[in-house]
C-alpha atoms as a printed R data frame, in Angstrom:
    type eleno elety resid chain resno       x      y      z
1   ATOM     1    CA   UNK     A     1 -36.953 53.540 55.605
2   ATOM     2    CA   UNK     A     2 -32.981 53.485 56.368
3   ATOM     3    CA   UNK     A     3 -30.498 54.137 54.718
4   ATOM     4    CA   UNK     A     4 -29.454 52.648 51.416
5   ATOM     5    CA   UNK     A     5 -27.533 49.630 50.773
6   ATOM     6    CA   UNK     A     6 -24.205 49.816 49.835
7   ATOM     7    CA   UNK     A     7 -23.088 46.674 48.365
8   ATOM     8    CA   UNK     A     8 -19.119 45.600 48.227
9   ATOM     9    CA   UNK     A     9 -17.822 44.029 45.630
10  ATOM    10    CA   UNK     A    10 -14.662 41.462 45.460
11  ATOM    11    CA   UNK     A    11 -12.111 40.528 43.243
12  ATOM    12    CA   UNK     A    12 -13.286 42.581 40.389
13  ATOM    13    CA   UNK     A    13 -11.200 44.064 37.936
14  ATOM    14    CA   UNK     A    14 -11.144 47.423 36.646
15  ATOM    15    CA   UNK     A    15 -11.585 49.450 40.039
16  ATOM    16    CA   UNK     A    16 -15.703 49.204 39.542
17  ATOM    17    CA   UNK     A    17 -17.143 51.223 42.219
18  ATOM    18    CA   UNK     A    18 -19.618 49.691 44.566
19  ATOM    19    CA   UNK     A    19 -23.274 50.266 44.771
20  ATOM    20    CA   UNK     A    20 -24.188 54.246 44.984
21  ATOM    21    CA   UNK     A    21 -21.165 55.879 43.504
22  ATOM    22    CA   UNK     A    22 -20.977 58.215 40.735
23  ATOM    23    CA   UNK     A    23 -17.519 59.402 40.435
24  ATOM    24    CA   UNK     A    24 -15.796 56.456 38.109
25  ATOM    25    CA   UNK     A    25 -13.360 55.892 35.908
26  ATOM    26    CA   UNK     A    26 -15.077 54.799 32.656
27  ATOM    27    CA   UNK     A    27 -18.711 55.463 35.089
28  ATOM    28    CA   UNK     A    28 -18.962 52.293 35.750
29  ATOM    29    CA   UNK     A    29 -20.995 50.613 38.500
30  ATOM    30    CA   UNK     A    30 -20.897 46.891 40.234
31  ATOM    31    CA   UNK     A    31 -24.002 45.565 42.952
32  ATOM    32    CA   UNK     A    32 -24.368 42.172 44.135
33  ATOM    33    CA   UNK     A    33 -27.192 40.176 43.682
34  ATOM    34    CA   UNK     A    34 -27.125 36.908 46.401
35  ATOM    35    CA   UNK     A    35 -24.143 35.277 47.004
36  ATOM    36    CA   UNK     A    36 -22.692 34.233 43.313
37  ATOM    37    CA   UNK     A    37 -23.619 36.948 40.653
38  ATOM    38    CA   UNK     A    38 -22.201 40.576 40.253
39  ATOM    39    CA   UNK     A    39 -24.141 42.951 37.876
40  ATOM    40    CA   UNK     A    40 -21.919 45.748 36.101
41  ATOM    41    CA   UNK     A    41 -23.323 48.391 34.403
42  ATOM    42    CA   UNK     A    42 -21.028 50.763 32.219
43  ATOM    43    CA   UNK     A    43 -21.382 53.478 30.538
44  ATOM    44    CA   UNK     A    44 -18.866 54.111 27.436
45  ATOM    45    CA   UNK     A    45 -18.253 55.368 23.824
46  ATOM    46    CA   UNK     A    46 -17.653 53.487 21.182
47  ATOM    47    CA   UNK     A    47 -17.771 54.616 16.833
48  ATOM    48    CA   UNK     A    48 -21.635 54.172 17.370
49  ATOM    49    CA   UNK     A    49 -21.843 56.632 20.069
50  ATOM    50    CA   UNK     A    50 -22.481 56.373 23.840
51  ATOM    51    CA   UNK     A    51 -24.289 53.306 25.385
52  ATOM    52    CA   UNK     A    52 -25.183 51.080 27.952
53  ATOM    53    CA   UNK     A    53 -23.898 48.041 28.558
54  ATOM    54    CA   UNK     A    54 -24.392 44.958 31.257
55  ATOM    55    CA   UNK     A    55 -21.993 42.533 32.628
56  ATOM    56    CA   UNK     A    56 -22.602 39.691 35.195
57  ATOM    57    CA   UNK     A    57 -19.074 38.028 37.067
58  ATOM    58    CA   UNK     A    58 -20.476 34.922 37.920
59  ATOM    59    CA   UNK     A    59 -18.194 34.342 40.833
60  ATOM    60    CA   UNK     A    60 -19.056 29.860 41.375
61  ATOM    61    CA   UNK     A    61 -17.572 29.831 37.866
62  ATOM    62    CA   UNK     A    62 -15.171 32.424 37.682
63  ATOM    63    CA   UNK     A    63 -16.080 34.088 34.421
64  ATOM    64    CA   UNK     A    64 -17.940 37.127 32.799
65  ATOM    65    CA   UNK     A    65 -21.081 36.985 31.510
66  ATOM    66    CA   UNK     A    66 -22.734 39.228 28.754
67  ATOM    67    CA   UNK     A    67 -26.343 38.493 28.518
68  ATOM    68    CA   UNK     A    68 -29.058 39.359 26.236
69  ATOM    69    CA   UNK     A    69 -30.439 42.682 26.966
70  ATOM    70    CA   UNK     A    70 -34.536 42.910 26.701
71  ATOM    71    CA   UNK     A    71 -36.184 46.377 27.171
72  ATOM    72    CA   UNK     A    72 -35.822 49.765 25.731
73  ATOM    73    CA   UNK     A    73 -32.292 50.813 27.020
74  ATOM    74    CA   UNK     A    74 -31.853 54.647 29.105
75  ATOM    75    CA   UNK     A    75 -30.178 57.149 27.505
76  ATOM    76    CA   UNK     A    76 -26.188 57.450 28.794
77  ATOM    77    CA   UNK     A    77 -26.118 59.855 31.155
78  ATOM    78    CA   UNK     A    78 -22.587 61.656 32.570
79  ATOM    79    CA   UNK     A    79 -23.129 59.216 35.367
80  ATOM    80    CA   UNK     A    80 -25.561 56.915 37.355
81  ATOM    81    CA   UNK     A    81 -26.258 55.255 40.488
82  ATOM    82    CA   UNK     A    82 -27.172 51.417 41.275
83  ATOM    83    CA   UNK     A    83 -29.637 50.219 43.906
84  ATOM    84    CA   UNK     A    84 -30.426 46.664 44.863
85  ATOM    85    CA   UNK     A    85 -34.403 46.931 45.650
86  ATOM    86    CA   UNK     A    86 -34.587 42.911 46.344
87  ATOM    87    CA   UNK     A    87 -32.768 40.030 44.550
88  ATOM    88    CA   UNK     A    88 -35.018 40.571 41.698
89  ATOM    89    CA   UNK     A    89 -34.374 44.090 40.696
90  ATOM    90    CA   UNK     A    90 -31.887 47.240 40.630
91  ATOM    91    CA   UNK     A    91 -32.623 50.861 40.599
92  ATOM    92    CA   UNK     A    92 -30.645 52.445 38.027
93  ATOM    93    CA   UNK     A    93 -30.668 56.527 38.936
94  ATOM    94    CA   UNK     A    94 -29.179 58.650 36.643
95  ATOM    95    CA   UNK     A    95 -27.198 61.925 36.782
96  ATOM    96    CA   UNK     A    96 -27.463 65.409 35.029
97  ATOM    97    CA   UNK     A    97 -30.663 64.276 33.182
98  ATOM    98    CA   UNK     A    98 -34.449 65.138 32.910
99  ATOM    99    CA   UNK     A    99 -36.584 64.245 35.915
100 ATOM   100    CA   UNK     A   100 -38.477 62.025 33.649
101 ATOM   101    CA   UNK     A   101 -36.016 59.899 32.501
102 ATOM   102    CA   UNK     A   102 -33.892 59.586 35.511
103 ATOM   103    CA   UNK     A   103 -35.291 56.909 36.899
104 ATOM   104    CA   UNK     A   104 -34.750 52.996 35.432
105 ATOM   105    CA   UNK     A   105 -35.163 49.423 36.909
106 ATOM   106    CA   UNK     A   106 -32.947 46.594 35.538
107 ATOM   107    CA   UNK     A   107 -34.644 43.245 35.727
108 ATOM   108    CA   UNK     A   108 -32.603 40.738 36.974
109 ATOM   109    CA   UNK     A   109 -34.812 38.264 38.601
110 ATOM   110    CA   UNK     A   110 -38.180 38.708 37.716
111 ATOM   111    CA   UNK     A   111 -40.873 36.026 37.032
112 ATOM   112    CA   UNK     A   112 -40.697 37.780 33.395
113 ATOM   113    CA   UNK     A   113 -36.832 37.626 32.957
114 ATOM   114    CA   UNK     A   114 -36.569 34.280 34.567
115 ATOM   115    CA   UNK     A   115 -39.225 33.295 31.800
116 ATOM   116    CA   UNK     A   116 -37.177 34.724 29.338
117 ATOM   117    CA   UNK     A   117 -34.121 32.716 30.159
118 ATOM   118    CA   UNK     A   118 -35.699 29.616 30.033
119 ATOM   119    CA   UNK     A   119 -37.323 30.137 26.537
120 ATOM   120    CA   UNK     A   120 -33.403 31.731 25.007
121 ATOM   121    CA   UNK     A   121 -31.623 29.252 26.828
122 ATOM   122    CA   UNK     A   122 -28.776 31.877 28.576
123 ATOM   123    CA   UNK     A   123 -28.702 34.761 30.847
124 ATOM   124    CA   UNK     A   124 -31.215 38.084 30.368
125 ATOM   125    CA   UNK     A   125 -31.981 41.112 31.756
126 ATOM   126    CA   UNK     A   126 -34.371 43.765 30.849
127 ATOM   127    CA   UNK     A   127 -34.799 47.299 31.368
128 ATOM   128    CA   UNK     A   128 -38.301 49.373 32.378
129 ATOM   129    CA   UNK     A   129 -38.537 52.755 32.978
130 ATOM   130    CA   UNK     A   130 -39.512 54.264 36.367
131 ATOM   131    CA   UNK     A   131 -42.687 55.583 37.250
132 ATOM   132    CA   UNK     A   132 -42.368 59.427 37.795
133 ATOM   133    CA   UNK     A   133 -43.897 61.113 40.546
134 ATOM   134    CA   UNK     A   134 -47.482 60.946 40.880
135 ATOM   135    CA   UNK     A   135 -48.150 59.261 37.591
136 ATOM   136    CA   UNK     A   136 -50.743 55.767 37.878
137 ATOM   137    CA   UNK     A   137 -50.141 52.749 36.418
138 ATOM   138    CA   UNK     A   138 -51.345 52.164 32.658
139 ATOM   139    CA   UNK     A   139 -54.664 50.549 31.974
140 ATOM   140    CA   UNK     A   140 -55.199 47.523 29.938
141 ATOM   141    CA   UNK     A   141 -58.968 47.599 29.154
142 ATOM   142    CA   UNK     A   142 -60.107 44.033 27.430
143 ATOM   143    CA   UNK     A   143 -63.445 42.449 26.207
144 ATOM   144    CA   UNK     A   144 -64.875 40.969 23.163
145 ATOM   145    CA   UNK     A   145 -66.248 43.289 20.319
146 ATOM   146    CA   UNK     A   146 -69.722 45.075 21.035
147 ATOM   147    CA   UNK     A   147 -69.225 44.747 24.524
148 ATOM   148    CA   UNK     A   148 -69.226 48.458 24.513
149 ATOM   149    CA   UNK     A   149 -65.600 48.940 25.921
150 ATOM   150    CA   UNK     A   150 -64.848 51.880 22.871
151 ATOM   151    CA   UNK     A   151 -67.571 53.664 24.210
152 ATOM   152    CA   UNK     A   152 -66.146 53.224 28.391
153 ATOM   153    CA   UNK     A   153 -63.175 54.536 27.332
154 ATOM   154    CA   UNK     A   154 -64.456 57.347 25.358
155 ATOM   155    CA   UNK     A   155 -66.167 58.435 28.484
156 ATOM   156    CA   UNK     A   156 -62.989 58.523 30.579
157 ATOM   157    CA   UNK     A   157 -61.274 60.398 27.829
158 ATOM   158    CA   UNK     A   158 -63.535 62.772 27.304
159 ATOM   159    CA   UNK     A   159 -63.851 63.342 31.046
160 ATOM   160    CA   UNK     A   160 -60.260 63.257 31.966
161 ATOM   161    CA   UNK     A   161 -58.393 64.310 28.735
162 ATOM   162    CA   UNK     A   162 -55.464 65.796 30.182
163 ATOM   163    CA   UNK     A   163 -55.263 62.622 32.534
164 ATOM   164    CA   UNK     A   164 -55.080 59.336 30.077
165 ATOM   165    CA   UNK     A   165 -53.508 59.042 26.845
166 ATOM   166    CA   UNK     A   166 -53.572 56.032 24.130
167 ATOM   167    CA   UNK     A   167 -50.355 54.817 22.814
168 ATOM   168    CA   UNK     A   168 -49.886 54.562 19.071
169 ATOM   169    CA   UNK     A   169 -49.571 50.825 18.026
170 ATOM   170    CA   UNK     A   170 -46.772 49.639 15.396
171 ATOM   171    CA   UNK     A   171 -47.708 47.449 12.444
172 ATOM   172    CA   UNK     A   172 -45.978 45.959  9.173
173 ATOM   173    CA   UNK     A   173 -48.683 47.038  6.936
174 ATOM   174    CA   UNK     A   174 -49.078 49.690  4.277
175 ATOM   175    CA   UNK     A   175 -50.727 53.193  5.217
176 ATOM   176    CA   UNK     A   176 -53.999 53.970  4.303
177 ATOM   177    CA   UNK     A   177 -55.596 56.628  2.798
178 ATOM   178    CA   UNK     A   178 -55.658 60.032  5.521
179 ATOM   179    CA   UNK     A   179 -53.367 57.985  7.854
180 ATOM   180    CA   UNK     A   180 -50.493 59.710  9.591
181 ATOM   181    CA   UNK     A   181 -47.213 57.842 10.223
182 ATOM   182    CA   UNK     A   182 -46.926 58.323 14.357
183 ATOM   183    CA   UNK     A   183 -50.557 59.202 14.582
184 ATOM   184    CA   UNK     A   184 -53.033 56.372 13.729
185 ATOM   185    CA   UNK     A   185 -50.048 54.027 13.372
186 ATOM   186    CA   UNK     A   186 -45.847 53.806 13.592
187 ATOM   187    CA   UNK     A   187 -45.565 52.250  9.730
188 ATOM   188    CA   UNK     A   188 -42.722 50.357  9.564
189 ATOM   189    CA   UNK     A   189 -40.885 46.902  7.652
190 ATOM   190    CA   UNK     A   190 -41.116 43.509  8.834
191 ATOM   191    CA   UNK     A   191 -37.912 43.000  9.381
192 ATOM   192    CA   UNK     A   192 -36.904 45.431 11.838
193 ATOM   193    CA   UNK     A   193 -40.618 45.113 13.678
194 ATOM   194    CA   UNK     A   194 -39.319 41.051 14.347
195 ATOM   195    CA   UNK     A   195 -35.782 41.925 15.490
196 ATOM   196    CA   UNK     A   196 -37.675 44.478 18.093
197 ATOM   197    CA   UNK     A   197 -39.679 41.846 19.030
198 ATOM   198    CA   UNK     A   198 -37.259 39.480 19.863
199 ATOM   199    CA   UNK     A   199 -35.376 42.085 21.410
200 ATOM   200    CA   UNK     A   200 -38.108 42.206 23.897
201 ATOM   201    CA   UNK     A   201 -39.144 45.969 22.793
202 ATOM   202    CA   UNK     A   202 -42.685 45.241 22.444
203 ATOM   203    CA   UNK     A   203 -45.085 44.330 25.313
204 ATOM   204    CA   UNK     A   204 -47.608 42.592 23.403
205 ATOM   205    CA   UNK     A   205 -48.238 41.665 19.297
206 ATOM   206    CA   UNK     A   206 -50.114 39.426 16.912
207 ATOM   207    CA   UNK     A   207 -50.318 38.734 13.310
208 ATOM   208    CA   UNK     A   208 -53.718 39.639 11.341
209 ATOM   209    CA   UNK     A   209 -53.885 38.930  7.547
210 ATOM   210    CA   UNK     A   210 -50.314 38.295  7.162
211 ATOM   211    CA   UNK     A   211 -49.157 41.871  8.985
212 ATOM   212    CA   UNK     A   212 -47.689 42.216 12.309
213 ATOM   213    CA   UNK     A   213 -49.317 44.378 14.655
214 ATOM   214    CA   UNK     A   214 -48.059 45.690 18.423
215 ATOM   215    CA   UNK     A   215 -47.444 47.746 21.566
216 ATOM   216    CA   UNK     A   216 -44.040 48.822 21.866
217 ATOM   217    CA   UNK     A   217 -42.481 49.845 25.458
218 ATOM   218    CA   UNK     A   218 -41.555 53.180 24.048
219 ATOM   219    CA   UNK     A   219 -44.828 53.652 22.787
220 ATOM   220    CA   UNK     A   220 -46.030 53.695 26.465
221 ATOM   221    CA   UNK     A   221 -43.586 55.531 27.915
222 ATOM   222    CA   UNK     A   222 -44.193 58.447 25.462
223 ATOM   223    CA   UNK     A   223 -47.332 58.631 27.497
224 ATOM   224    CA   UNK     A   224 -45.943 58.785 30.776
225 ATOM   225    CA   UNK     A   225 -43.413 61.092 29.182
226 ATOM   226    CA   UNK     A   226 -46.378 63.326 28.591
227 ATOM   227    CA   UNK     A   227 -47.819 63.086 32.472
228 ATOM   228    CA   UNK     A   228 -50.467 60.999 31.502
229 ATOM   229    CA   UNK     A   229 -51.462 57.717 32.459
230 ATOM   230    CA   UNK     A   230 -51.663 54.636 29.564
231 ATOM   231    CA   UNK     A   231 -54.762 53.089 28.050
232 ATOM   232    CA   UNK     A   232 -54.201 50.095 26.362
233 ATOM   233    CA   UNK     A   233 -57.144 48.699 24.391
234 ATOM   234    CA   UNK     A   234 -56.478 45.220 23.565
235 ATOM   235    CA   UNK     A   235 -57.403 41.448 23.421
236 ATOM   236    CA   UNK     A   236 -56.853 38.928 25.745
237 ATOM   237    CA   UNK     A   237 -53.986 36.798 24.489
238 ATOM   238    CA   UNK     A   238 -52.714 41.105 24.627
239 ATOM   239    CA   UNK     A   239 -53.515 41.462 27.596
240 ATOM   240    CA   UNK     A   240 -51.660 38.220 29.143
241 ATOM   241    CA   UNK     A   241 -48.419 39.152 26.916
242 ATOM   242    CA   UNK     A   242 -48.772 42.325 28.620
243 ATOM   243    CA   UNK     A   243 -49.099 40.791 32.495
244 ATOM   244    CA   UNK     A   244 -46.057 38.400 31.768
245 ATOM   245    CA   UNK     A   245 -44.011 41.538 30.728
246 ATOM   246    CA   UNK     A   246 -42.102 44.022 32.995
247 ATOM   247    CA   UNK     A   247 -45.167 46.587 32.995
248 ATOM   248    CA   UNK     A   248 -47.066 46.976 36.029
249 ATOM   249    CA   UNK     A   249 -50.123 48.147 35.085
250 ATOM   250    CA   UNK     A   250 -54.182 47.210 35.998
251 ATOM   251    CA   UNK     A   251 -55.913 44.703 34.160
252 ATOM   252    CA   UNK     A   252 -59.726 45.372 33.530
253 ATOM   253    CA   UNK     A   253 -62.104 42.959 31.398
254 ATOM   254    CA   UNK     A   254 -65.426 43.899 30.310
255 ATOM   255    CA   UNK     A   255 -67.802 41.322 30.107
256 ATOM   256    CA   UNK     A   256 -71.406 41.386 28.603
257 ATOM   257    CA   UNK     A   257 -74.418 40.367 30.997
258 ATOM   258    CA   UNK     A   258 -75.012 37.458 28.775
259 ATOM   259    CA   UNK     A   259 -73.944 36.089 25.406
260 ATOM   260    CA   UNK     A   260 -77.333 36.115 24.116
261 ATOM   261    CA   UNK     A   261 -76.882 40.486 25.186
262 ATOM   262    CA   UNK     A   262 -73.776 40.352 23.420
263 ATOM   263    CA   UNK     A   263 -74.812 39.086 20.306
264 ATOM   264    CA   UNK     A   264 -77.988 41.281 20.269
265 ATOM   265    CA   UNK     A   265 -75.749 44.338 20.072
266 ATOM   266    CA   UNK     A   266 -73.286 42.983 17.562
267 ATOM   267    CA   UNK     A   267 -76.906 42.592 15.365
268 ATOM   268    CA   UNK     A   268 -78.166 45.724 16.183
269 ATOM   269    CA   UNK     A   269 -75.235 47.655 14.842
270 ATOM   270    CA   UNK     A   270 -76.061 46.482 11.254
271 ATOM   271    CA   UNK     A   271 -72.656 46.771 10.378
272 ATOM   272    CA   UNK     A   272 -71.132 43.310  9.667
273 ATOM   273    CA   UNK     A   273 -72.131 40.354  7.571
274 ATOM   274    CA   UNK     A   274 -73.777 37.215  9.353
275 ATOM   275    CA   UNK     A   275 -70.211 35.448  8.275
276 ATOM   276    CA   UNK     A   276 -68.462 38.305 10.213
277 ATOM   277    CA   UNK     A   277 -71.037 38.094 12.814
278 ATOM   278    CA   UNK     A   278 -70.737 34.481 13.725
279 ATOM   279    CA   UNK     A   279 -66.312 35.216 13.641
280 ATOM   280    CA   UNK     A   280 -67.053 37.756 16.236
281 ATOM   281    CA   UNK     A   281 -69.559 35.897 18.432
282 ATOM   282    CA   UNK     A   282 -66.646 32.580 18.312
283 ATOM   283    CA   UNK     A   283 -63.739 35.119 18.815
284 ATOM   284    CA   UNK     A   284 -65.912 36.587 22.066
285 ATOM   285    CA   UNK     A   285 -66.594 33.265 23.745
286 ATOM   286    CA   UNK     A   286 -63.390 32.543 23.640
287 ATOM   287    CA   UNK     A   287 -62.349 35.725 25.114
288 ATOM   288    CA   UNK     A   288 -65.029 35.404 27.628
289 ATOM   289    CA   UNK     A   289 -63.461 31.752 28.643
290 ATOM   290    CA   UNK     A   290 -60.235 32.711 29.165
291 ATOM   291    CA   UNK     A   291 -61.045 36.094 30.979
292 ATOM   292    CA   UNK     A   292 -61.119 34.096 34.492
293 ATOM   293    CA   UNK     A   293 -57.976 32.885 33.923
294 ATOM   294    CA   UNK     A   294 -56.294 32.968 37.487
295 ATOM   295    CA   UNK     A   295 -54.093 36.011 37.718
296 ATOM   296    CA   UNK     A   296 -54.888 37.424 34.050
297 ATOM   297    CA   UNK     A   297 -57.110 40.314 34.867
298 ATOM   298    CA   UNK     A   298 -57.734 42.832 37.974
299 ATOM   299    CA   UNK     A   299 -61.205 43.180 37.641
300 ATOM   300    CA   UNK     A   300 -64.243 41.709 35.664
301 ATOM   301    CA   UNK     A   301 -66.535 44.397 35.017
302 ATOM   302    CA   UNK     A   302 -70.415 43.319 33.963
303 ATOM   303    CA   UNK     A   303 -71.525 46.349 31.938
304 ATOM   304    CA   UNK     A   304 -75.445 45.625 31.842
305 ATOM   305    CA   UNK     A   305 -75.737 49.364 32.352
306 ATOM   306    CA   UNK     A   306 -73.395 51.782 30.774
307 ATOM   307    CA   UNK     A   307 -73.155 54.785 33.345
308 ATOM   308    CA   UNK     A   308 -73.241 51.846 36.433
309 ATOM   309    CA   UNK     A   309 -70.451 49.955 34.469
310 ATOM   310    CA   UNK     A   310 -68.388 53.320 33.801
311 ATOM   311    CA   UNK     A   311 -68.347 54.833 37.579
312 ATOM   312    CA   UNK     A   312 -67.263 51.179 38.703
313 ATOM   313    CA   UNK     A   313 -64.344 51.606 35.638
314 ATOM   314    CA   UNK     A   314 -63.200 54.694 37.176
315 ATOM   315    CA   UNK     A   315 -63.254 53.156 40.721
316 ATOM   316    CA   UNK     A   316 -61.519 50.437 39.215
317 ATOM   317    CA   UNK     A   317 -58.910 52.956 37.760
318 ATOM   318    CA   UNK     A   318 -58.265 54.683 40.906
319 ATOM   319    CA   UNK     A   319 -60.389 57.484 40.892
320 ATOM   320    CA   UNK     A   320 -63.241 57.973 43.794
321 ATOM   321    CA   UNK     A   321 -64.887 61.055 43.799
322 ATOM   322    CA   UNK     A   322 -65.519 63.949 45.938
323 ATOM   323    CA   UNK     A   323 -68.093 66.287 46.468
324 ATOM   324    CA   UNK     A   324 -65.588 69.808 46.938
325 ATOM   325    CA   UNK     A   325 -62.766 68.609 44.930
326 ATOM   326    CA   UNK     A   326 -63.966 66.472 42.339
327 ATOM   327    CA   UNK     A   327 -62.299 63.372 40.999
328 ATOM   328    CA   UNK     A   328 -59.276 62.179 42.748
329 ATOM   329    CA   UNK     A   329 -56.535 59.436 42.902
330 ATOM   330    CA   UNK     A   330 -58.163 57.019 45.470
331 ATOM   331    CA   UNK     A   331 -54.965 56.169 47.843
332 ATOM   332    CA   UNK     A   332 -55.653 52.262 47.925
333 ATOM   333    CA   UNK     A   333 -54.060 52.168 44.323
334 ATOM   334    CA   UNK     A   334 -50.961 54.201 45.396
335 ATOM   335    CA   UNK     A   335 -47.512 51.874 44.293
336 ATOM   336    CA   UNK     A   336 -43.611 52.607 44.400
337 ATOM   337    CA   UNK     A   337 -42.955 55.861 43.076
338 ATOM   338    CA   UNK     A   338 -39.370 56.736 42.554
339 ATOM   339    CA   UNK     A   339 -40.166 60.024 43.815
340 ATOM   340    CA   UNK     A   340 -40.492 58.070 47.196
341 ATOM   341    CA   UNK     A   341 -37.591 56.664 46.506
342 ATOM   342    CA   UNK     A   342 -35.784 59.983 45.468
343 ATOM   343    CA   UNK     A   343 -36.886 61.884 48.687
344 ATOM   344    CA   UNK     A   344 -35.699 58.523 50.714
345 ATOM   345    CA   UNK     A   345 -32.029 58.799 49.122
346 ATOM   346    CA   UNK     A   346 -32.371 62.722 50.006
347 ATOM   347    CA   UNK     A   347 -30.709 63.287 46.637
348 ATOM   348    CA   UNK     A   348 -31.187 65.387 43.437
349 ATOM   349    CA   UNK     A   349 -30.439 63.633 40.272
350 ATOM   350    CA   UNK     A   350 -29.372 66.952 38.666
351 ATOM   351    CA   UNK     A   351 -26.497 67.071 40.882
352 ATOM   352    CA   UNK     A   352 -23.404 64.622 41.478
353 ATOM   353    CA   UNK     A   353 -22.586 62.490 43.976
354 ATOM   354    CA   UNK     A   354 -19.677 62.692 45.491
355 ATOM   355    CA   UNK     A   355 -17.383 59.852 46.945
């Protein structure tokens, strides 16, 4: 692949070191991004403890700017190392930490942070975590209700339980009776669930019956954490707050063979009044519509047959299967993995770099 970029930086103050450098005064690192914008990111101490911060010297006006940080910030670390991937992101590396938070991406540049400036009106970036080694991209599973998606993902569950993992939602409302505080839900106040929001810390949310309800980045990433890959089971306007966030993950519908199908099951499960009935049956053909949205969702999977629809989900998910060794990640869904990206650098993150 080459060597990595070193990027030099002019007329900065401070001393910031250039591009991969981890020996600093104040560890503190400056890239370039095209011809007029500097990125510095600096690690420091303040009476609130250590923390990140981000800088950007625009040099066509001659000034600093600090812009609004989106994301779930990485831990400081005793040092890190910048990497300019393209003009749209930088590979943050960090020093004398855990393998599975080393690796970070700041967002400088993306269709998601460009859509975020225009809506706040200034300059943003926003941080995702890395992918770690030979961990898969989450799974956003959609369809309308009785579609039998609960029951697809049960089955991949149950069959790969040390593989996939759910994240635990957020919401505003009160627990209920048996319910666990960071087990069926993270229980928390309005207020600070709005200021996360806007801080960009949640991927997707909606408001039922006057509560707030979400996904929260770090409620993903305590997945991965685990070694296990995400399942996210939401709806569609979900699923396309998800896709116009910084997660890469695969986007999978579930569609009924027919609405008259659809409604049959809904009936048959005797569970619901005709008035809840008739909300469902409007709330799926508008889910239905805007499934074949351009762009919105990976695959559109027909399940008119259960086991049919479920070996086409795992397919869909990456997994092929083979007769000696079983189930097993199907290369065609293989993406950037900073482990790549480690061995390419030829570099272990529990050990300094020296100048």
């Amino acid at each position: 692949m080459g060597e990595a970029p070193v990027f030099i930086v002019d007329n900065l103050k401070n001393n910031i070191p250039n591009g991969l450098h981890l020996k600093s005064k104040g560890i503190e690192t400056a890239v370039n991004i095209g011809c007029n914008k500097t990125y510095v990111i600096d690690e420091s101490d303040d009476k609130s403890g250590s923390t990140i911060g981000i800088r950007i010297f625009d040099k066509s006006a001659g000034e600093w700017v600090i812009p609004i940080v989106l994301g779930t910030k990485p831990k400081p670390s005793k040092g890190h190392s910048a990497i300019v991937l393209d003009e749209n992101r930088i590979l943050v590396i960090k020093s004398n930490t855990t393998s599975d938070d080393s690796f970070w991406f700041l967002e400088v540049n993306t269709a998601f942070v460009r859509e975020q400036k225009i809506r706040l009106g200034t300059e943003v970036v926003a941080w995702s975590k890395g992918v770690i080694g030979e961990s898969e991209k989450p799974i956003v599973i959609s369809g309308p209700s009785g579609v039998g998606k609960g029951t697809l993902i049960t089955k991949l569950m149950q069959e790969f339980p040390s593989t996939f993992g759910f994240s635990v939602s957020h919401t505003t409302r009160s627990p209920r009776k048996n319910e666990q505080n960071g087990v069926h839900y993270h229980f928390t106040e309005r207020g600070v669930m709005e200021k996360d929001i806007e801080d960009g810390k949640f991927l997707e949310f909606a408001a039922v019956h006057g509560n707030l309800y979400g996904t929260s980045v770090e409620a993903v990433d305590a997945v991965s954490d685990k070694g296990k890959r995400c399942i996210l089971d939401i709806d569609v306007q979900g699923a396309r707050s998800v896709r116009a966030s910084s997660l890469e993950a695969i986007f999978i519908f579930i569609s009924p063979p027919s609405f008259d199908e659809l409604e049959h099951r809904l009936r048959a499960r005797a569970t619901e009044t005709e008035e809840q009935i008739q909300k469902r049956l409007r709330n799926a053909k508008a889910e239905l519509e805007q499934s074949n949205s351009p762009g919105l969702f990976d695959h559109i999977l027909v399940n008119d047959d259960l086991e049919t629809c479920y070996e086409k989900l795992k397919v869909c998910a990456g997994f092929s299967f083979d007769q000696r060794w079983g189930p097993r990640t199907d290369k065609r869904f293989e993406h950037l993995r900073c482990r790549t990206i480690l061995e390419w650098l030829d570099w272990n993150p529990s050990e300094e770099l020296t100048p």
